[in-house]
CSV table of C-alpha atoms and ligand atoms in Angstrom, one decimal:
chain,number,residue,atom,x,y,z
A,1,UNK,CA,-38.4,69.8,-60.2
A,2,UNK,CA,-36.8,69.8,-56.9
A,3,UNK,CA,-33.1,69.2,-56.2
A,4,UNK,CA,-32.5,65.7,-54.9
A,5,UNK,CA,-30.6,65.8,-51.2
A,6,UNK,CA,-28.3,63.3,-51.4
A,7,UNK,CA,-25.7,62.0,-49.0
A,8,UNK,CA,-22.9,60.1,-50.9
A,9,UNK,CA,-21.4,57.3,-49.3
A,10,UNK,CA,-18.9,56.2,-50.9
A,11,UNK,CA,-15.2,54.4,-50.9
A,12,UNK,CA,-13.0,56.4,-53.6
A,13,UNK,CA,-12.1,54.0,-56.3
A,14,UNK,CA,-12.4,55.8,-58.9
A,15,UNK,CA,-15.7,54.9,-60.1
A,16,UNK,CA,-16.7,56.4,-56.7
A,17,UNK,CA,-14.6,59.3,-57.6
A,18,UNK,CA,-16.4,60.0,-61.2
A,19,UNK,CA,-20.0,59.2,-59.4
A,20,UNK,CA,-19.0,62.7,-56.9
A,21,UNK,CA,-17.9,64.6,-60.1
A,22,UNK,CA,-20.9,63.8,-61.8
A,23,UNK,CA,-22.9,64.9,-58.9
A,24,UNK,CA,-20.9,68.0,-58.1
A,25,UNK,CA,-21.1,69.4,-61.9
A,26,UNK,CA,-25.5,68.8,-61.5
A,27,UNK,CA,-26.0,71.7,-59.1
A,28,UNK,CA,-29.3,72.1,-60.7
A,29,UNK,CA,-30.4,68.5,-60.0
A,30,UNK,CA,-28.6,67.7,-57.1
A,31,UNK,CA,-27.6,68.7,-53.5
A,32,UNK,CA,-24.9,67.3,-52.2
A,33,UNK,CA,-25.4,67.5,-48.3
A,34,UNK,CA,-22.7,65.6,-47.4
A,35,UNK,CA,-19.8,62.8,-48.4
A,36,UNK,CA,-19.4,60.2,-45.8
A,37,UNK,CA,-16.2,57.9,-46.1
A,38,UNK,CA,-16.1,54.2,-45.5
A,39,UNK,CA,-13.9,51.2,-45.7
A,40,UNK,CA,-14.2,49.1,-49.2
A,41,UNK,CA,-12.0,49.5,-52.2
A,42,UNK,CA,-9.0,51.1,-49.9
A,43,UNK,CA,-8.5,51.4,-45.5
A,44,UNK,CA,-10.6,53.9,-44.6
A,45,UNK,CA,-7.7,56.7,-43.9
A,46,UNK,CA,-7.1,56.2,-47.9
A,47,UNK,CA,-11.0,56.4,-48.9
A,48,UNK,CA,-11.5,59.7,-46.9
A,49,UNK,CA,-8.7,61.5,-47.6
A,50,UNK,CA,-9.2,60.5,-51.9
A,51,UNK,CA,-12.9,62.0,-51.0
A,52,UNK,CA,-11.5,65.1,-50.3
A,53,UNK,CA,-8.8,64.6,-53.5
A,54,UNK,CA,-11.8,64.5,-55.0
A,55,UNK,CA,-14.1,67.1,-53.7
A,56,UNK,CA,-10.6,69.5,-54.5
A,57,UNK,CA,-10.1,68.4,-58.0
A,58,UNK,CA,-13.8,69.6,-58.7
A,59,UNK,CA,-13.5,72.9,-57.1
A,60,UNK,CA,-15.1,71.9,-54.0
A,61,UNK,CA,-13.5,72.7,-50.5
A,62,UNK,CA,-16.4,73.6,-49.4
A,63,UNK,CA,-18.2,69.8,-49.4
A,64,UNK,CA,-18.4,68.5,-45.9
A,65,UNK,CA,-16.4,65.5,-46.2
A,66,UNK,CA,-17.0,62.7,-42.7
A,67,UNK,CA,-14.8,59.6,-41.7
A,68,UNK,CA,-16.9,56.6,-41.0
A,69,UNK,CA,-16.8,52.8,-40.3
A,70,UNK,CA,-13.1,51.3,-40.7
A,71,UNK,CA,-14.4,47.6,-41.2
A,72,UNK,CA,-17.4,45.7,-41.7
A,73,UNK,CA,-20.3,44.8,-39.0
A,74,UNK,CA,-19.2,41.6,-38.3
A,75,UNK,CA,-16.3,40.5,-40.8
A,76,UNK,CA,-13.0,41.2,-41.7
A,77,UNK,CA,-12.0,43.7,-44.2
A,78,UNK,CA,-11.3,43.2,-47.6
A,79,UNK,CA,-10.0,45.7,-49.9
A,80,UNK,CA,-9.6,45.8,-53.6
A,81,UNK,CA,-6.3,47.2,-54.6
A,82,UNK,CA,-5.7,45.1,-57.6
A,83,UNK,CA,-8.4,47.1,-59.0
A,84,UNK,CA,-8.2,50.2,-57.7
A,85,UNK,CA,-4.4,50.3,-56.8
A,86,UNK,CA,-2.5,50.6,-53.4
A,87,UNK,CA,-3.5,54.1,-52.5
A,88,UNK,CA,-7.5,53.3,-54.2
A,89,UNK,CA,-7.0,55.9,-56.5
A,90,UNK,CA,-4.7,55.2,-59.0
A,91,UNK,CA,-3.7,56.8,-62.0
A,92,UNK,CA,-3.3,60.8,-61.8
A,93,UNK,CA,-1.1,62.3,-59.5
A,94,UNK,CA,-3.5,64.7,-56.9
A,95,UNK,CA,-2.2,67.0,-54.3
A,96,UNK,CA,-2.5,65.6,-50.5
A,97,UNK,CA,-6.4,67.9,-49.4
A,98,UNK,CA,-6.3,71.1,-48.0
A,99,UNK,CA,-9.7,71.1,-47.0
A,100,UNK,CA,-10.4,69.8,-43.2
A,101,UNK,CA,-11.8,66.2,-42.5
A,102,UNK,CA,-14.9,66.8,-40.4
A,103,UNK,CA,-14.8,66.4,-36.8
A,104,UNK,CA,-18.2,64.6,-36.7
A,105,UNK,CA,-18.9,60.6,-37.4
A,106,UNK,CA,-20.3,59.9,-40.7
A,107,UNK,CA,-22.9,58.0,-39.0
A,108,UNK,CA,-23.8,60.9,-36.4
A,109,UNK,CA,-23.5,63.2,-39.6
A,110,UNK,CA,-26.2,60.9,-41.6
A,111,UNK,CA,-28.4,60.5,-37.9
A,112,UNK,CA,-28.3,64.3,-37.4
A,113,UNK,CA,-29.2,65.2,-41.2
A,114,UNK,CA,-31.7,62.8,-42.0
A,115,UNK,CA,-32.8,63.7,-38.1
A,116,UNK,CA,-32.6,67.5,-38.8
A,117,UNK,CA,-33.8,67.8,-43.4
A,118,UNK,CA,-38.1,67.2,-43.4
A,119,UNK,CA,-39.2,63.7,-43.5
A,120,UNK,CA,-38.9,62.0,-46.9
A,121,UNK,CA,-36.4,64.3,-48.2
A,122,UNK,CA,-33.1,62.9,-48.3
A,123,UNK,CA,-31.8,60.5,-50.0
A,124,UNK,CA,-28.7,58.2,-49.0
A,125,UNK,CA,-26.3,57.2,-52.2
A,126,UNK,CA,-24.1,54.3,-51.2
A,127,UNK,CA,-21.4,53.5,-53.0
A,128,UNK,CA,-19.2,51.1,-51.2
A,129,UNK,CA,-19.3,48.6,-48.6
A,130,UNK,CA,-22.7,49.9,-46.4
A,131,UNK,CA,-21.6,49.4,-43.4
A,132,UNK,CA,-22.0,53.3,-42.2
A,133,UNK,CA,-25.1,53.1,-43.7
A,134,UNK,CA,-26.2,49.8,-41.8
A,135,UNK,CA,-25.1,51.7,-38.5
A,136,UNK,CA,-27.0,54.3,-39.0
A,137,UNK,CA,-30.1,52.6,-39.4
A,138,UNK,CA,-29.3,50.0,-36.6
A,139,UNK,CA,-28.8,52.9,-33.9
A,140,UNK,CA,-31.3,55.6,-35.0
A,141,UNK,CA,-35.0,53.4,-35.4
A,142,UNK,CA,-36.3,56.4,-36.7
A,143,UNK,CA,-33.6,57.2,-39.7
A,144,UNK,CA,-35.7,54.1,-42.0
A,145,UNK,CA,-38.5,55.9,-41.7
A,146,UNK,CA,-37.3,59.6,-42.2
A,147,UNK,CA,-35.2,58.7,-45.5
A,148,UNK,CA,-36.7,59.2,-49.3
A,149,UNK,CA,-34.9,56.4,-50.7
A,150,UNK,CA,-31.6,54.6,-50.5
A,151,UNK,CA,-30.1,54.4,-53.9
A,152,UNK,CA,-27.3,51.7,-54.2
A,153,UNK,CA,-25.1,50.3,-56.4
A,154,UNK,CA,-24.6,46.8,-55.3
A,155,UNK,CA,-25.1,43.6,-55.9
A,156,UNK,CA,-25.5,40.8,-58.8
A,157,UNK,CA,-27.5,37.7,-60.2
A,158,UNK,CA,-27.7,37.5,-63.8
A,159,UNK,CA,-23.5,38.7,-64.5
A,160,UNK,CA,-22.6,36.5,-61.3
A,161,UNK,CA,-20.0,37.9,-58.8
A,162,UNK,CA,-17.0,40.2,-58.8
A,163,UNK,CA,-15.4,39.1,-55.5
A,164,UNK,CA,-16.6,35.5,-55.4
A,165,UNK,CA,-18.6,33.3,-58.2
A,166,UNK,CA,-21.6,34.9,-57.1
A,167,UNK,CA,-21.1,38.3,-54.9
A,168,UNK,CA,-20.5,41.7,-55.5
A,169,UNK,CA,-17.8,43.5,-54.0
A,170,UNK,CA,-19.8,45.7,-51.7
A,171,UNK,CA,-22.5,43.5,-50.6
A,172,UNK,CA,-19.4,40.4,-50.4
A,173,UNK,CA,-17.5,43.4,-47.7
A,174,UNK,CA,-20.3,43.9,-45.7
A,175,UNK,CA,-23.2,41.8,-46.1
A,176,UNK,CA,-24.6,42.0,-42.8
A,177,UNK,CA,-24.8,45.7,-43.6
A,178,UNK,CA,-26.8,44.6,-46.9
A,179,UNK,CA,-29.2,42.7,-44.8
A,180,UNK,CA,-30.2,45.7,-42.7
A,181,UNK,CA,-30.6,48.2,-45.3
A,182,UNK,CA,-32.6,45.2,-47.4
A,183,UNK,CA,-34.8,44.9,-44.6
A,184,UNK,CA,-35.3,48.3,-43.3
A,185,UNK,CA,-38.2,49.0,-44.8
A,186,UNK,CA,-36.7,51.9,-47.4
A,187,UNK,CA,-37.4,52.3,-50.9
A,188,UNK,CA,-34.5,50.4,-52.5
A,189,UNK,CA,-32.8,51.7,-55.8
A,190,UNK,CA,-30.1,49.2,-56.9
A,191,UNK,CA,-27.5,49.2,-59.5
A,192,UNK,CA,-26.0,45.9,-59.5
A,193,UNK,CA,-23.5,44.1,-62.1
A,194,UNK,CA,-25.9,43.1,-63.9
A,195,UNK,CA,-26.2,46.5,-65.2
A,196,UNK,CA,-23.0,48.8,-64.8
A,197,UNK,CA,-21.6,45.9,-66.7
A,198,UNK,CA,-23.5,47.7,-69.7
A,199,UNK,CA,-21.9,50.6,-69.4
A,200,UNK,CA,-18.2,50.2,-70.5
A,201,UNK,CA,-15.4,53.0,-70.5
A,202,UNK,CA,-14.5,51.9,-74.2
A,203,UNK,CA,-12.1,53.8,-76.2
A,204,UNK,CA,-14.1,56.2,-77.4
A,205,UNK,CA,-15.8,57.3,-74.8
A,206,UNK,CA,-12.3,57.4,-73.2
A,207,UNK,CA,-11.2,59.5,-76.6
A,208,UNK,CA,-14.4,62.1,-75.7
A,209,UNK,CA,-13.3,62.3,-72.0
A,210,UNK,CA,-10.2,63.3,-72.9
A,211,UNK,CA,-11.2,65.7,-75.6
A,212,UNK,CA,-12.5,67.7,-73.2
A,213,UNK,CA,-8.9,69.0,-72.6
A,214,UNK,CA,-9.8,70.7,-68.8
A,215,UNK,CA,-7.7,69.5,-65.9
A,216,UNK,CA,-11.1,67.8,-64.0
A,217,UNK,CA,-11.1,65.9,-67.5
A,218,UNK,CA,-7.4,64.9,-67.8
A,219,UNK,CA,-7.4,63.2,-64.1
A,220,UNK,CA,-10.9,61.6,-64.8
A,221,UNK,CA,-9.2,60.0,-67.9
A,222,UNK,CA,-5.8,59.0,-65.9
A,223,UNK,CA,-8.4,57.3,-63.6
A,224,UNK,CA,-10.2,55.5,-65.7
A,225,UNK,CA,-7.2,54.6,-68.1
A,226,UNK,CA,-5.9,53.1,-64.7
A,227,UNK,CA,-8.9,51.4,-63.2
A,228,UNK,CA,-10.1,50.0,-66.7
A,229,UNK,CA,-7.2,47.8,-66.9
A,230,UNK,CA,-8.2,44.7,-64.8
A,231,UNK,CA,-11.8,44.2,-65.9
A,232,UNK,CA,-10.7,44.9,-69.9
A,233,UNK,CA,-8.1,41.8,-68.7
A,234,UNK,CA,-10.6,39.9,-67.0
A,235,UNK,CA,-13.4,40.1,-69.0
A,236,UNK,CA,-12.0,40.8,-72.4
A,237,UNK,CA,-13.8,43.7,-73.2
A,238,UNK,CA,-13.1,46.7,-74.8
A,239,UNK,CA,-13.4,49.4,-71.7
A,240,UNK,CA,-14.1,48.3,-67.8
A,241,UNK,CA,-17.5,48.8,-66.1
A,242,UNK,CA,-18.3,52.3,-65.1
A,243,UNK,CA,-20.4,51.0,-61.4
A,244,UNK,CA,-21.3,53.7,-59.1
A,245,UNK,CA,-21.8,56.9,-61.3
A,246,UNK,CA,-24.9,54.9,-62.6
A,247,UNK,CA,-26.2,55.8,-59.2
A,248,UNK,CA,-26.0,59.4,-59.4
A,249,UNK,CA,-27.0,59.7,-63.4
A,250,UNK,CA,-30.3,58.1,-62.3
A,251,UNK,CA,-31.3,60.8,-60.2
A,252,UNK,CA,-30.5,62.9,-62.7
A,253,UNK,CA,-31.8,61.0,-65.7
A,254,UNK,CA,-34.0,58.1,-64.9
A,255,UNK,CA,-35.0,57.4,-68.1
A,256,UNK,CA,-31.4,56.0,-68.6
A,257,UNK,CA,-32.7,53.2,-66.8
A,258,UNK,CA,-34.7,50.1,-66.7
A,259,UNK,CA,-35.6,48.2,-63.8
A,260,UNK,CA,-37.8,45.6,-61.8
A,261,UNK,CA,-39.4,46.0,-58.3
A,262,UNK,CA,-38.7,42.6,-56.9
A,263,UNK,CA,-37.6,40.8,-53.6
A,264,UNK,CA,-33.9,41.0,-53.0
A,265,UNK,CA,-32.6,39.0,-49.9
A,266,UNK,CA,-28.5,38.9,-49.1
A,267,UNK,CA,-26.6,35.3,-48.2
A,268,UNK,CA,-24.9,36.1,-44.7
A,269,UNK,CA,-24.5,32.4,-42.9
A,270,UNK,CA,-23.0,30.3,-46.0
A,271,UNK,CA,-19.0,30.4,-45.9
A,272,UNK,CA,-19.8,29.2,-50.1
A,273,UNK,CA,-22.4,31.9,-51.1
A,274,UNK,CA,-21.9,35.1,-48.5
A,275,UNK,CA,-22.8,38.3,-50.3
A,276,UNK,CA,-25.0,37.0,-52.8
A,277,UNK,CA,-28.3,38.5,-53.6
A,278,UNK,CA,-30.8,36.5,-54.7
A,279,UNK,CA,-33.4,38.1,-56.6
A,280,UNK,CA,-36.8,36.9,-56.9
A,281,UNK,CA,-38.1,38.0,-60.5
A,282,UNK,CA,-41.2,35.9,-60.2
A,283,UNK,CA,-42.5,36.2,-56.9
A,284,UNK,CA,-41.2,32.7,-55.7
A,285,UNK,CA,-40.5,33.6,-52.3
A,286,UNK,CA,-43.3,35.6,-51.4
A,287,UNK,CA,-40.8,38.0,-50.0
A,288,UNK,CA,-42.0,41.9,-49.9
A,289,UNK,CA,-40.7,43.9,-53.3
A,290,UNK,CA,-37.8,45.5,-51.8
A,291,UNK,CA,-36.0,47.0,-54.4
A,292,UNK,CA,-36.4,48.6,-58.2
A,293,UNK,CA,-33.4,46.2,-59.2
A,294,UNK,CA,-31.9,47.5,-62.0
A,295,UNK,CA,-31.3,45.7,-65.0
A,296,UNK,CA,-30.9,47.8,-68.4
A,297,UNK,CA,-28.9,50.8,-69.3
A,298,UNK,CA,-28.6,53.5,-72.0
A,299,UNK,CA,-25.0,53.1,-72.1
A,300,UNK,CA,-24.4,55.8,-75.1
A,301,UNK,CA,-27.2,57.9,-73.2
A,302,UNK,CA,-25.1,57.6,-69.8
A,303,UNK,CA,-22.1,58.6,-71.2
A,304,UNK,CA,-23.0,61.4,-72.9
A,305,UNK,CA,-24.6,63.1,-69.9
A,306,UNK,CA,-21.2,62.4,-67.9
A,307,UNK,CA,-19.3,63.8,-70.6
A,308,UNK,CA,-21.3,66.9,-70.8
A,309,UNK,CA,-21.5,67.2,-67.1
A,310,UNK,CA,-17.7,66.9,-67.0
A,311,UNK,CA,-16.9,70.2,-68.9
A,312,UNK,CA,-18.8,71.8,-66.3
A,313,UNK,CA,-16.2,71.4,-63.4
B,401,RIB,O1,-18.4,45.9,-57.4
B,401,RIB,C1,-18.1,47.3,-57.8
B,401,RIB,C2,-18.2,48.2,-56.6
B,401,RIB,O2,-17.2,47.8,-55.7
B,401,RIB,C3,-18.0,49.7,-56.9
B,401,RIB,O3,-18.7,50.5,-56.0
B,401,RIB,C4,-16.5,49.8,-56.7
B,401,RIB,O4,-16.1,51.2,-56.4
B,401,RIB,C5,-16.3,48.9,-55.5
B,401,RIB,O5,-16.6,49.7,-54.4
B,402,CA,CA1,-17.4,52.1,-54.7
């Protein structure tokens, strides 16, 4: 099987930061071209610099780690420290990066590799808010065409919103950005609420995590011991949803999964509903099948490829 080139976008969080783990410990399945900062859970001078936390803590200074977009197209920024703390990445203390911040963009980076890797071959792994993602598409017409797949996680219909009664966070930051990459024409892979809220850190998966004993395992647990705490308040549930490494364990185990191709359109104009997707199960709308929304996860399956991946790093 070939290795899947992916491009992480992301905005460490700490689901973001366990999604790069994940795909950092899959050599064999994955190569990791690139990780391209942007502005979501935390400013943007937080989420690059815990990108490069991150990229250290797995034994990485070699990942080229890019700087991208500091705000949404068109909207303000809004940021998410209740859940991910003040500095985005709460919970184990990591040393300030050694490792340079690339020089270069993100979007020029994702322009020039999509631009320079064969058609069809890279894939773009979103994360956060996709806004550098949206920019690259918007100011390179052929990128759309060039990329394999964009797979997302993003998005909500069936769990209802995170950030509003009905929108995800990262469609609800930037959803003129979700409205590009929905309409672009690429094959869309998305992991919305609907389905990370399957796959909960509970307390013994926790326990397993930290039975690894390594220190990659020890700061994965102090971030997910942190970050847990506001959905297992909100929600009342034993363990908080584990979002964007859902993204990465697709690519390396599909099977995990379940999903729908449907029609997935984003609410930009209403001040009531902006961010919500509104997916079209039954071919209402007539729209084009945009996406493979998911909608069903393995959640013991899932966790027991991240844990094994974990001991790797
Ligand atoms: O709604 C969850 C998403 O928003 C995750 O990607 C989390 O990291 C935040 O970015
Ligand atoms: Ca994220």
């Amino acid at each position: 099987m070939p290795r899947e080139k992916i491009i992480i976008d992301t905005d460490p969080g700490q689901d973001d930061a366990v999604a790069i783990l994940l795909a950092l410990a899959s050599p064999e399945e994955i190569e990791v071209l690139g990780i391209t900062a942007v502005a979501g859970n935390a400013p943007l001078h937080m989420t690059e610099v815990n990108a490069r936390k991150v990229c250290e803590l797995a034994g990485r200074p070699d990942v080229k780690v890019y700087a991208g977009c500091d705000k949404p197209l068109f909207l303000e920024l809004h940021t998410a420290p209740e859940v991910h703390g003040p500095t985005g990445l709460n919970g184990p203390i990591l040393p300030e990066p050694a490792m340079p911040l690339q020089p270069e963009h993100a979007v020029d980076f994702i322009i020039d590799t999509v631009l320079a890797e064969p058609p069809g071959s890279v894939t773009l792994c979103p994360l956060g808010p996709l806004t550098n993602v949206a920019r690259a598409i918007m100011r390179e017409p052929r990128v759309a065409g060039r990329l394999k797949r964009i797979v997302l996680m993003g998005g909500a219909q069936t769990e209802g919103g995170n950030s509003s009664p009905v929108a995800e966070f990262n469609i609800f930051v930037d959803p003129h950005a979700a409205d590009v990459v929905l309409k672009s024409g690429v094959e869309v892979v998305m992991f919305p609420l609907d389905v990370t809220h399957q796959v909960l850190t509970s307390r013994v998966r926790m326990d397993a995590i930290a039975a690894i004993g390594t220190p990659v395992a020890k700061a994965t647990y102090e971030m997910l011991d942190y970050y847990r705490q506001y959905d297992e308040k909100k929600y009342g549930t034993d363990g908080g949803p584990l979002h964007d490494p859902c993204v990465i364990a697709w690519l390396i185990r599909p099977e995990l999964f379940q999903g729908q191709h449907v029609n997935v359109a984003v609410e930009t104009g209403s001040a009531l509903t902006i961010g919500q997707t509104v997916v079209d199960y039954f071919d209402k709308t007539g729209r084009p099948r945009n996406a493979l929304y998911m909608r069903k996860a393995d959640a013991d399956g899932f966790f027991a490829l991240l844990t094994e991946r974990l001991t790797r790093l």
